[in-house]
Coordinates of C-alpha atoms in Angstrom, one line a residue:
M1 CA 84.8 30.7 8.0
K2 CA 84.4 33.1 10.9
E3 CA 87.7 34.6 12.1
I4 CA 89.0 33.5 15.5
R5 CA 89.7 36.6 17.6
V6 CA 92.9 36.2 19.7
A7 CA 94.2 38.4 22.5
L8 CA 97.9 38.0 23.4
F9 CA 99.6 38.8 26.6
D10 CA 103.4 38.5 26.6
D11 CA 106.1 40.9 27.9
N12 CA 108.6 39.8 25.2
D13 CA 108.2 42.4 22.4
I14 CA 109.8 40.2 19.7
R15 CA 107.7 37.2 20.7
R16 CA 104.5 39.2 20.9
D17 CA 105.1 41.0 17.6
G18 CA 105.9 37.6 15.9
V19 CA 102.7 35.9 17.1
E20 CA 100.7 39.1 16.3
L21 CA 102.2 39.0 12.7
L22 CA 101.4 35.3 12.4
L23 CA 97.8 35.9 13.3
K24 CA 97.4 38.9 11.1
T25 CA 98.8 37.1 8.1
T26 CA 96.9 33.9 8.4
E27 CA 93.4 33.5 7.1
G28 CA 90.8 32.7 9.7
Y29 CA 92.6 34.5 12.6
V30 CA 92.8 38.0 13.8
C31 CA 94.8 39.6 16.7
C32 CA 92.2 41.7 18.5
G33 CA 94.6 42.8 21.2
S34 CA 98.3 42.5 22.0
Y35 CA 99.6 43.5 25.5
E36 CA 102.9 43.5 27.3
H37 CA 101.4 43.0 30.8
A38 CA 98.1 42.0 32.4
G39 CA 97.7 45.2 34.6
N40 CA 94.5 46.2 32.8
L41 CA 93.4 42.7 31.9
V42 CA 89.7 42.8 32.5
A43 CA 89.1 46.2 30.7
E44 CA 91.3 45.2 27.8
L45 CA 89.5 41.9 27.3
H46 CA 86.2 43.6 27.6
D47 CA 87.2 46.0 24.8
A48 CA 88.9 43.4 22.6
Q49 CA 86.2 40.7 22.9
P50 CA 88.5 37.8 22.0
D51 CA 87.4 34.2 21.4
V52 CA 90.8 32.9 22.7
V53 CA 93.5 34.3 24.9
I54 CA 97.2 33.4 24.8
M55 CA 98.9 34.1 28.1
D56 CA 102.6 34.2 29.0
I57 CA 103.5 33.1 32.5
D58 CA 106.5 35.2 33.4
M59 CA 105.3 38.9 33.1
P60 CA 106.1 41.9 35.3
G61 CA 103.4 42.9 37.8
I62 CA 100.6 40.4 37.5
D63 CA 102.1 37.1 36.3
G64 CA 100.2 34.9 33.8
I65 CA 98.9 32.4 36.4
E66 CA 97.4 35.2 38.5
A67 CA 96.1 36.8 35.3
V68 CA 94.2 33.6 34.4
R69 CA 92.6 33.6 37.9
I70 CA 91.4 37.2 37.4
L71 CA 90.3 36.5 33.8
K72 CA 88.3 33.4 34.8
G73 CA 86.6 35.5 37.5
A74 CA 85.4 38.0 34.9
F75 CA 85.1 35.7 31.8
P76 CA 84.6 32.2 33.0
N77 CA 84.0 30.7 29.6
L78 CA 86.9 32.4 27.8
P79 CA 89.5 29.8 26.8
V80 CA 93.1 30.6 27.8
M81 CA 96.2 29.0 26.5
M82 CA 99.4 29.4 28.5
Q83 CA 102.4 29.8 26.2
T84 CA 105.7 29.8 28.0
V85 CA 109.2 28.5 28.2
F86 CA 108.4 26.8 31.6
D87 CA 107.7 23.1 31.6
H88 CA 108.2 22.7 35.3
D89 CA 105.5 20.6 36.9
E90 CA 104.7 23.4 39.4
K91 CA 104.0 26.0 36.7
V92 CA 102.0 23.5 34.6
F93 CA 99.7 22.5 37.4
E94 CA 99.3 26.0 38.8
S95 CA 98.2 27.2 35.4
I96 CA 95.7 24.4 35.0
L97 CA 94.3 24.9 38.5
A98 CA 94.0 28.7 37.8
G99 CA 91.8 27.8 34.8
A100 CA 94.1 27.5 31.8
T101 CA 92.5 25.6 28.9
G102 CA 95.7 24.7 27.1
Y103 CA 99.5 24.8 27.7
L104 CA 102.0 25.1 24.9
L105 CA 105.8 25.7 25.1
K106 CA 107.1 28.7 23.2
K107 CA 109.2 26.4 21.1
T108 CA 106.0 25.2 19.5
P109 CA 106.1 25.7 15.7
P110 CA 103.8 28.4 14.3
V111 CA 101.6 25.9 12.4
K112 CA 101.0 24.0 15.7
L113 CA 100.2 27.2 17.5
L114 CA 97.5 28.0 14.9
E115 CA 96.1 24.4 15.2
A116 CA 96.0 24.7 19.0
I117 CA 94.2 28.0 18.8
S118 CA 91.6 26.5 16.5
E119 CA 91.3 23.4 18.7
M120 CA 90.8 25.5 21.8
H121 CA 88.2 27.6 20.0
D122 CA 86.4 24.4 19.2
G123 CA 86.3 23.3 22.8
G124 CA 89.6 21.3 23.0
A125 CA 92.4 21.6 25.5
P126 CA 95.6 21.5 23.5
M127 CA 99.0 20.7 25.2
T128 CA 102.5 20.4 24.0
P129 CA 103.3 16.6 24.1
E130 CA 105.8 17.1 26.9
I131 CA 103.2 18.8 29.0
A132 CA 100.5 16.2 28.2
A133 CA 103.0 13.5 29.4
K134 CA 103.5 15.3 32.7
V135 CA 99.7 15.7 33.2
L136 CA 99.1 12.0 32.4
A137 CA 102.0 10.9 34.7
F138 CA 100.6 13.0 37.5
F139 CA 97.2 11.3 37.3
A140 CA 98.7 7.8 36.8
K141 CA 100.6 8.4 40.0
Q142 CA 97.4 9.4 41.8
N143 CA 95.9 6.1 40.9
T144 CA 98.9 3.9 41.9
P145 CA 98.4 2.1 45.2
E146 CA 100.8 2.8 48.1
P147 CA 103.1 -0.1 48.9

């Protein structure tokens, strides 16, 4: 099985180190880059050559949503999973509109994170169940006739 190369952007050192360790110690995954901000995003991704990117939203300087916009301009086919504590509708939809491929909350268990990375690598769009419910409710509301 070919290893899935993952680049990680998160300003929380403990969180970033934990995900990096998870990737390094799980067969089939490799952390090819771990960054605390997205200031050099394009150059870092060019060097790291990831298959998948995990992006935090709330980072200093360029936030994760803007980073996805920049990333998609340079690497339009690179899948990006937002991973954050935010489940607010605004952040969810801004991320999707920016080009995010998946959206997981940081409370997602490690095994589910690994499954989501694999799913995204295989062309899927993984979402935490709470986020998927928000997306479905939004589209259902769009199709509801006005009284």
